[in-house]
Structures are given as structure tokens and as C-alpha cells.
PDB file of C-alpha atoms in Angstrom:
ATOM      1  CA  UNK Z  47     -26.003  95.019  90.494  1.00 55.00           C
ATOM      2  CA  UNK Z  48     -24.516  92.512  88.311  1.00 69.00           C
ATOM      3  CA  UNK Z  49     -22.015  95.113  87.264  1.00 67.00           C
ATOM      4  CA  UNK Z  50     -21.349  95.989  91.260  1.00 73.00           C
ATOM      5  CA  UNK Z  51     -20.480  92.343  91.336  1.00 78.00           C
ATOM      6  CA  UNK Z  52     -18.368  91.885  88.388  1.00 76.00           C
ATOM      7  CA  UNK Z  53     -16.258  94.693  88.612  1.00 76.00           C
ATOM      8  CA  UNK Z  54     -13.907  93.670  91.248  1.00 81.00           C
ATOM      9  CA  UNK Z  55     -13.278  90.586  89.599  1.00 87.00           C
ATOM     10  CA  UNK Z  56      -9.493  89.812  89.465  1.00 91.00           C
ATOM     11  CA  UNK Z  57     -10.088  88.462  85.548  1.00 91.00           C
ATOM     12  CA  UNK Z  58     -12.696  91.120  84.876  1.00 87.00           C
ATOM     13  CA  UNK Z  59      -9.960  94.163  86.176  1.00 88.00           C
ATOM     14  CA  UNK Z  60      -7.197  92.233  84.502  1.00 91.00           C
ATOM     15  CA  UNK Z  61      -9.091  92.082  80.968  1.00 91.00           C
ATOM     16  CA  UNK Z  62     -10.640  95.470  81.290  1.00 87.00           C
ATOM     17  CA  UNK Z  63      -7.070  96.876  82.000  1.00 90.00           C
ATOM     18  CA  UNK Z  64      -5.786  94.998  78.988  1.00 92.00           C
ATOM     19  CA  UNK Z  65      -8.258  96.307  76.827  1.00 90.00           C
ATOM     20  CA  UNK Z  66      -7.999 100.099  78.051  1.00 90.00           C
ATOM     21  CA  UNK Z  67      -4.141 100.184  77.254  1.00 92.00           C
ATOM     22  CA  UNK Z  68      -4.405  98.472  73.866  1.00 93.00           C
ATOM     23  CA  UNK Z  69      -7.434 101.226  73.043  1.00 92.00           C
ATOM     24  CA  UNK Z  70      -5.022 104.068  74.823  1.00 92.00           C
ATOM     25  CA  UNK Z  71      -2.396 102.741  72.425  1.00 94.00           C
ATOM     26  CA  UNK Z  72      -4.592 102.833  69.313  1.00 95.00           C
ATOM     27  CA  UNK Z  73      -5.488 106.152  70.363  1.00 94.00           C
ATOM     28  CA  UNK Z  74      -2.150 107.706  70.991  1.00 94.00           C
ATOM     29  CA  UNK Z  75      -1.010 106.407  67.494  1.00 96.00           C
ATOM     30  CA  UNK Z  76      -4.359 107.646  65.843  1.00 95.00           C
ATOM     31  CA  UNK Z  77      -3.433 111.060  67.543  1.00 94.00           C
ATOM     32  CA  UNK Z  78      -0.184 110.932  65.777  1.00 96.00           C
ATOM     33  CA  UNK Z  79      -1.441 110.242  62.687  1.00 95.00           C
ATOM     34  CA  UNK Z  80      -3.454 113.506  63.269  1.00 93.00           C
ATOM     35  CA  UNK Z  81      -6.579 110.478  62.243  1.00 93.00           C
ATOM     36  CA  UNK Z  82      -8.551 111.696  65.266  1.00 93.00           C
ATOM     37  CA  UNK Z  83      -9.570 115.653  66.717  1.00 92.00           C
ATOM     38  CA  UNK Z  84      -6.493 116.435  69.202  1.00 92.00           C
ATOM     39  CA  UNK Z  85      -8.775 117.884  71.747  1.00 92.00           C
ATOM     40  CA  UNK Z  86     -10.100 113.969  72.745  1.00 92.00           C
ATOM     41  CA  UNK Z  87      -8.615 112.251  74.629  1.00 92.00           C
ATOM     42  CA  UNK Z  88      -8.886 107.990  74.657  1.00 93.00           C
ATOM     43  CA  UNK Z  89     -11.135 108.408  77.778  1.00 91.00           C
ATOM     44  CA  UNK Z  90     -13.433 110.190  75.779  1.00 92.00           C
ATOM     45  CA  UNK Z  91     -13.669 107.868  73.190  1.00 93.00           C
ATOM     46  CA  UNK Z  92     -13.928 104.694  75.619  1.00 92.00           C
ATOM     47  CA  UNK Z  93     -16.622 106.621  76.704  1.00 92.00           C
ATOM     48  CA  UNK Z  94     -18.506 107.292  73.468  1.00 93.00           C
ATOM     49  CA  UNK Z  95     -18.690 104.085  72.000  1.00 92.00           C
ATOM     50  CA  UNK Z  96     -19.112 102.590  75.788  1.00 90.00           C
ATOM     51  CA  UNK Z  97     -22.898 104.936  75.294  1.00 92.00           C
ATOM     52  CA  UNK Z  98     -23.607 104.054  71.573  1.00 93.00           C
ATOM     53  CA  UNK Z  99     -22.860 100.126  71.856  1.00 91.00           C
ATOM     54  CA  UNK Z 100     -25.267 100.076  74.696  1.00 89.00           C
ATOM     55  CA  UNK Z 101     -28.536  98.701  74.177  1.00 85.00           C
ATOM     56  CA  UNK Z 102     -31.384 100.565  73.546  1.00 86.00           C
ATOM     57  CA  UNK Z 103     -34.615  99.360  75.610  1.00 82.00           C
ATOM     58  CA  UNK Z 104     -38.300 100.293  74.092  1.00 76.00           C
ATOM     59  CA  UNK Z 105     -37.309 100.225  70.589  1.00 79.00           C
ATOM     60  CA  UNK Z 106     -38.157  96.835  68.384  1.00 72.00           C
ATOM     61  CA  UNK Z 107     -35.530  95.445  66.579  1.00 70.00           C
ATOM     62  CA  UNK Z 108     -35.688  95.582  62.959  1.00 74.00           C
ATOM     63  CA  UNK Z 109     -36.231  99.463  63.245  1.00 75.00           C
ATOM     64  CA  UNK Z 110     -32.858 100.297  65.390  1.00 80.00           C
ATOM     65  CA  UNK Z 111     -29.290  99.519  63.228  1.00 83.00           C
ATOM     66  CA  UNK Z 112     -27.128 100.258  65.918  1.00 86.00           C
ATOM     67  CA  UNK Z 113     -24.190 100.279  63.283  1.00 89.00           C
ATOM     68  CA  UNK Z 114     -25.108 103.581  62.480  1.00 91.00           C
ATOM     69  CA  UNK Z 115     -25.633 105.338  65.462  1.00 92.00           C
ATOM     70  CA  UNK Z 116     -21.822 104.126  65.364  1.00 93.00           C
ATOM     71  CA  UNK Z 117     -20.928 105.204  62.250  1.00 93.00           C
ATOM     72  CA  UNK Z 118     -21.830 108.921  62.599  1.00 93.00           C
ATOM     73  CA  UNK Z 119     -20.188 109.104  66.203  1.00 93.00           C
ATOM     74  CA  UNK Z 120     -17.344 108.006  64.652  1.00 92.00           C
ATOM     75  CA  UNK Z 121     -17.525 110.353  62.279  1.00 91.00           C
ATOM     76  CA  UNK Z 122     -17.650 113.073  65.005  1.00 91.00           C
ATOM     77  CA  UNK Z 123     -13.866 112.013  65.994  1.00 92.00           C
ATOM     78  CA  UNK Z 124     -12.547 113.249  62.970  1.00 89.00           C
ATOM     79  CA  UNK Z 125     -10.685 116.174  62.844  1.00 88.00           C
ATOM     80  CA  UNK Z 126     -11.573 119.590  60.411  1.00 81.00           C
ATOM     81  CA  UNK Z 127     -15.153 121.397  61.115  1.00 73.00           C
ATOM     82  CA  UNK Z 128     -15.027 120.913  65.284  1.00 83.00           C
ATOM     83  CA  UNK Z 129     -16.767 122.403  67.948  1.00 85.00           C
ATOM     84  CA  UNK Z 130     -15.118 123.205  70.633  1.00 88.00           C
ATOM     85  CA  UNK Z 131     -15.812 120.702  73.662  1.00 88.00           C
ATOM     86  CA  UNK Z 132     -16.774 121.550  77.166  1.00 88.00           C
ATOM     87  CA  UNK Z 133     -14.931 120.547  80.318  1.00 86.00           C
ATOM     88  CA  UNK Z 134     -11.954 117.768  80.190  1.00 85.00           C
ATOM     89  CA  UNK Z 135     -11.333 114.744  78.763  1.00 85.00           C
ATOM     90  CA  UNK Z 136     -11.377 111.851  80.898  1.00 86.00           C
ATOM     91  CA  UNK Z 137      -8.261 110.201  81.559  1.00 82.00           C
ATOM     92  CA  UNK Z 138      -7.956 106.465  79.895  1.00 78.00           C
ATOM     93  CA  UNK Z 139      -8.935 104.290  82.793  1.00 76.00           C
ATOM     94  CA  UNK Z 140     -12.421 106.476  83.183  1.00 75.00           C
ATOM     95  CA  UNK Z 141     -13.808 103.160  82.370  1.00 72.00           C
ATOM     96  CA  UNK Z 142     -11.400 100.997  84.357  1.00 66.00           C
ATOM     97  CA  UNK Z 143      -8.055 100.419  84.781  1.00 53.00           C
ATOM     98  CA  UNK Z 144      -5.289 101.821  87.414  1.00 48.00           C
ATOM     99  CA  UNK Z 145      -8.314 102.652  90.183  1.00 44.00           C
ATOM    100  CA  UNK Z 146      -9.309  99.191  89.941  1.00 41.00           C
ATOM    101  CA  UNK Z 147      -5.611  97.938  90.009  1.00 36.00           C
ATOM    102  CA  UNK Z 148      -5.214  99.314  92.749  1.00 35.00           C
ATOM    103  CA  UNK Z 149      -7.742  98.129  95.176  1.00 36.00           C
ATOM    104  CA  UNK Z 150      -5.872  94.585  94.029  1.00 32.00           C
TER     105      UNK Z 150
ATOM    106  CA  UNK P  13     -40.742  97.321  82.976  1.00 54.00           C
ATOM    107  CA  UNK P  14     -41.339 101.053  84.407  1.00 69.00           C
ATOM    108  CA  UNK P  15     -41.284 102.161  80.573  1.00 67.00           C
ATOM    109  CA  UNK P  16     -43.090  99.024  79.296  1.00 73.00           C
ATOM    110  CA  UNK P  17     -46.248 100.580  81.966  1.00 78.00           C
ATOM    111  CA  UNK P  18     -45.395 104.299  80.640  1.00 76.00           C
ATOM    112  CA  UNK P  19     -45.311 103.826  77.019  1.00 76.00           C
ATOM    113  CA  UNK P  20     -49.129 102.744  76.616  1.00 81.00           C
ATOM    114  CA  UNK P  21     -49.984 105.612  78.998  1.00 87.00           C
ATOM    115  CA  UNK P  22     -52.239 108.070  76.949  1.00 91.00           C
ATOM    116  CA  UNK P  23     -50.509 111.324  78.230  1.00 91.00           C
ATOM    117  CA  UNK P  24     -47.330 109.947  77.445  1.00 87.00           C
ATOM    118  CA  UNK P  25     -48.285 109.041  73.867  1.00 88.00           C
ATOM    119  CA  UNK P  26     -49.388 112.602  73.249  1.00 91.00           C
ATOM    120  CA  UNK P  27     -46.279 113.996  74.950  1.00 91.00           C
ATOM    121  CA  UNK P  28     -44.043 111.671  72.905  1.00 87.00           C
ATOM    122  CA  UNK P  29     -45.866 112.519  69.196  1.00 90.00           C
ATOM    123  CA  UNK P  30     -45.650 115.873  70.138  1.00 92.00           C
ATOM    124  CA  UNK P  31     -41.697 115.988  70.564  1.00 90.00           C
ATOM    125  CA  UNK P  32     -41.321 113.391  67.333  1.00 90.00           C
ATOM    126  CA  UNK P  33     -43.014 115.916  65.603  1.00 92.00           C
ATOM    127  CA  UNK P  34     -41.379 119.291  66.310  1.00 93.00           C
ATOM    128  CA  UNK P  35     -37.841 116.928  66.275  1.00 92.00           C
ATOM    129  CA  UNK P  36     -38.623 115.825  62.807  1.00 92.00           C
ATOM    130  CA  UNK P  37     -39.747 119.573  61.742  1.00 94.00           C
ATOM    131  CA  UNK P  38     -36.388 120.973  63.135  1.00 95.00           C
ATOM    132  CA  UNK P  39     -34.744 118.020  60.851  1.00 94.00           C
ATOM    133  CA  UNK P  40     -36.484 118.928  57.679  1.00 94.00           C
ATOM    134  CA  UNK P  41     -35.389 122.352  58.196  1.00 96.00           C
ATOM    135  CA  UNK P  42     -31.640 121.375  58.794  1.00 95.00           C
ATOM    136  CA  UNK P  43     -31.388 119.030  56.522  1.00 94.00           C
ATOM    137  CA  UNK P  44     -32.937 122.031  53.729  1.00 96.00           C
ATOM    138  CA  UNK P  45     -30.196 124.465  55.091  1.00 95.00           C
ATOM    139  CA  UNK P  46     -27.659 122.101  54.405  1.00 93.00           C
ATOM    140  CA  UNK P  47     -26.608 122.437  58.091  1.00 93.00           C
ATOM    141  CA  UNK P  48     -26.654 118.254  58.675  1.00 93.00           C
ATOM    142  CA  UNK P  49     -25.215 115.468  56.518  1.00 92.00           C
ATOM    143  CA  UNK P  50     -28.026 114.527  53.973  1.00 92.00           C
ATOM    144  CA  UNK P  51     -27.733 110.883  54.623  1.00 92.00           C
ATOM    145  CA  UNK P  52     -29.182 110.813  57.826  1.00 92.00           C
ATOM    146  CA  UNK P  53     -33.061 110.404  58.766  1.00 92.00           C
ATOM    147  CA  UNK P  54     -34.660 112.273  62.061  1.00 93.00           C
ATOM    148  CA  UNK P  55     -35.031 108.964  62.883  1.00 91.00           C
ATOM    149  CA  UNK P  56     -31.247 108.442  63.098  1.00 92.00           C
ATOM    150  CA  UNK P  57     -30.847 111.835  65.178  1.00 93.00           C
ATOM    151  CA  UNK P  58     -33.629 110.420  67.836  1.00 92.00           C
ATOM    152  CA  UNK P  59     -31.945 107.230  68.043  1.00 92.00           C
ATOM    153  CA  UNK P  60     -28.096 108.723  68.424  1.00 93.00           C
ATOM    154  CA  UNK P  61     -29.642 111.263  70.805  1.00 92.00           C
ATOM    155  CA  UNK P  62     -30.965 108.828  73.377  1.00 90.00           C
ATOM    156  CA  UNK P  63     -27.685 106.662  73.260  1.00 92.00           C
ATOM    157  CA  UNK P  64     -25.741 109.147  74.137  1.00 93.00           C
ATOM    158  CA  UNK P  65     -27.811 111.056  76.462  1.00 91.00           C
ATOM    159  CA  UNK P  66     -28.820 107.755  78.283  1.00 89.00           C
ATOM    160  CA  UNK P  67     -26.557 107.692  82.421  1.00 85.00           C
ATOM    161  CA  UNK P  68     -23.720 105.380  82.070  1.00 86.00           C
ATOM    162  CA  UNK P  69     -23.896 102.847  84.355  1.00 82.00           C
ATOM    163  CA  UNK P  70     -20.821 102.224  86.690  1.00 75.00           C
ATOM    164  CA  UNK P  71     -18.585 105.730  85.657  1.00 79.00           C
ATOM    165  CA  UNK P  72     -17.562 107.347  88.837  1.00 72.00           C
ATOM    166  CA  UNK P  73     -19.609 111.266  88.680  1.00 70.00           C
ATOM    167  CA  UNK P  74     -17.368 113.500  88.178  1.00 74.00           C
ATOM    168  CA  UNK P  75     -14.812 111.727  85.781  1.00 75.00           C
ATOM    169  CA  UNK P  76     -17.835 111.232  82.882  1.00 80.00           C
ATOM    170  CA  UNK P  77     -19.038 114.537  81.435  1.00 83.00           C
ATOM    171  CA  UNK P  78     -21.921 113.814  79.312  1.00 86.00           C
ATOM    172  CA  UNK P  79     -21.453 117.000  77.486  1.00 90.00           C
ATOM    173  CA  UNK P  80     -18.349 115.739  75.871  1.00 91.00           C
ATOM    174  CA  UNK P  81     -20.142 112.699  74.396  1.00 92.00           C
ATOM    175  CA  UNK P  82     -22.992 114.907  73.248  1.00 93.00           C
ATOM    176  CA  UNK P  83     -20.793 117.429  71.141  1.00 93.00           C
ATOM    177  CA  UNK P  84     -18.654 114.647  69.549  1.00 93.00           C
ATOM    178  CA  UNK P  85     -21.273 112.800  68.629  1.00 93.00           C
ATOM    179  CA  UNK P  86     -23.125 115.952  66.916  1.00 92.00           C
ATOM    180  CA  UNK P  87     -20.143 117.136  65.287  1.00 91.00           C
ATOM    181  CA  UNK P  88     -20.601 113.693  63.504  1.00 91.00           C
ATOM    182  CA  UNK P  89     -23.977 115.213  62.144  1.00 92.00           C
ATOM    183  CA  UNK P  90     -22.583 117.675  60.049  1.00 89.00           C
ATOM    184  CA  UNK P  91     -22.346 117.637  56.268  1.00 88.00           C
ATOM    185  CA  UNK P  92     -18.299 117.377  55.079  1.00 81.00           C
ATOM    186  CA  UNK P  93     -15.504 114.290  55.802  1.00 73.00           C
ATOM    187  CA  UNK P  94     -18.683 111.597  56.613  1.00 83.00           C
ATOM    188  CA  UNK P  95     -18.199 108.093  56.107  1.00 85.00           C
ATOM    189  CA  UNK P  96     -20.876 106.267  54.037  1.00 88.00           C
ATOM    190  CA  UNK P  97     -23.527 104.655  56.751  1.00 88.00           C
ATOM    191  CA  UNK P  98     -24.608 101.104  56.936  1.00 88.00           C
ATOM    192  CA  UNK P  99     -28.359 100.742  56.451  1.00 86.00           C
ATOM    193  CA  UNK P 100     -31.028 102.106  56.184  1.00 85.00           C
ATOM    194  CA  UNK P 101     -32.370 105.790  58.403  1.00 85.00           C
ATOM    195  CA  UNK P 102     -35.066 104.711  60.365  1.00 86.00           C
ATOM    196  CA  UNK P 103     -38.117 106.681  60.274  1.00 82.00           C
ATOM    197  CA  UNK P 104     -39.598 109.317  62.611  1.00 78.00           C
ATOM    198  CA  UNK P 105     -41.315 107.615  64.747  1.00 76.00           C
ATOM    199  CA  UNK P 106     -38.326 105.064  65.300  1.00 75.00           C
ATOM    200  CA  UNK P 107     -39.382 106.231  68.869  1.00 72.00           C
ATOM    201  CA  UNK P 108     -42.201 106.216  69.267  1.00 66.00           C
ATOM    202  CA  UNK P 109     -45.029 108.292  66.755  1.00 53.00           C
ATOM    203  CA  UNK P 110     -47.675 107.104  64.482  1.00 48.00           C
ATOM    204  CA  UNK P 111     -47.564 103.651  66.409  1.00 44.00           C
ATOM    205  CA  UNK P 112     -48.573 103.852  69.084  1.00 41.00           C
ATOM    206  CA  UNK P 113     -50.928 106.430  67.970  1.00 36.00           C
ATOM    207  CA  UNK P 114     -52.815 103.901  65.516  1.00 35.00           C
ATOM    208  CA  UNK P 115     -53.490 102.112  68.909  1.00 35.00           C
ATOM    209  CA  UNK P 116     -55.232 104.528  70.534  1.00 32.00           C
TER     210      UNK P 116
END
């Protein structure tokens, strides 16, 4: 609900539409550098770490180092030893950016 | 506060110790067959397995395949290119095991 509320928020859609094209730029240039699998796309990845840098509920802190859950998905965007991946990869403003900018 | 009334819940405990257990058998054995990066704990798969698999909040359906997120972040599982983790693994029953059992 807070979320429902925030996300038409002119500064909200303005940073979140700043931050998806500076991570879509990062990616594109990662792609180039053949850093990353080719068969992601930045959507993908915004989603990703938008699931592992969530917080956990039920688990007591001290046993949970979110850093690696991190590490090792981060690990899966290398390329080399892949499996293939089902459906398609989400476009770059999955989490937010031209749908939003449009509704301004 | 729905899981806060479920986790005491006997049936739930029993359910829960159950799946730890057969997880952190199915571990042991990957980890043996060399099929998973050594550095990791079961306790690490649990933990990377409910991020991911948790609903995104506030991702239109149909634009977030949860799939995706699933096989990239396995692929990061596997023995090879792997970056060294922060940390330390938690253990087995990071979710839930011998815990809550001792307070039966």
C-alpha cells in the first residue's frame, strides 16, 4: 500500500527512471564487454537483485548475510557453463520507467 | 504476523524439519558429486531459494517471469568462474530446524 502510494510520485518516477537508464547503461556496456551471459537482458537483472536485496521476514539476524545470497546470484550472470533460460527477458523499465513516464 | 502465528504451530514445525532435512541430504549429495560450488552451505541454498522464489511486490504479471530469476540465480550454484563469498554459510536450519524443535 505504501508502494501503491509512492509509485506515482513525480520524484519517485523521476529517480526510478534515472536509475533504470544508468543500470540499462551499465548493462549494455557489461554486454559488450561480453562481462555478463548475452541471453539477459538489464530487466532481468533489475529484477534479480530487486528479489535478493529484499528482506527476508522469519529469519533472525545474525544467521542471514544477505551479501551472499548476492554474491552467488551474481555469480549466476556470468557467462561460460549456462543453462538455457525460459521465456523472455523483461525489457529495462520492468521495474519502472517509460510506463510510469507516461501516465505523467 | 500470519507467519509469526504459523511458525510455533506444531504441524508446521514437523513439516518444516522434514523439508530442512531432505534439502540438506540432497546438498550433501551435490556437494559430494561435485555438481555445486563447495563454498556454499545448504543453509545458503535455503536462504537464496526463498529470495528469489518470494512474489515481487509491484511488477505488473506478465512482464516478471520468476523462472528467469530462478535459473540465473542457480547457475550461480555451480562449481567453475565463482567469486569468493563474504561470510560465513549459515547452517541448515537457517530456516527453520533444530530450533524450533528444541522448543517443542
Amino acid at each position: 500500500m505504501a508502494w501503491d502510494a509512492l509509485r506515482p510520485d513525480p520524484d519517485n518516477v523521476r529517480l526510478r527512471r534515472s536509475l533504470v537508464a544508468a543500470i540499462d547503461r551499465m548493462w549494455a556496456r557489461a554486454l559488450t564487454e561480453g562481462a555478463v551471459r548475452p541471453d539477459l537482458t538489464s530487466g532481468d537483472f533489475m529484477l534479480l537483485l530487486a528479489r535478493v536485496l529484499r528482506p527476508l521476514p522469519g529469519v533472525p539476524s545474525g544467521v542471514d548475510d544477505p551479501e551472499r545470497s548476492l554474491a552467488i546470484a551474481l555469480d549466476g550472470l556470468r557467462p561460460g557453463l549456462t543453462t538455457p533460460l525460459p521465456g523472455r527477458g523483461p525489457a529495462a523499465d520492468v521495474l519502472g520507467g517509460r510506463s510510469e513516464v507516461a501516465q505523467d
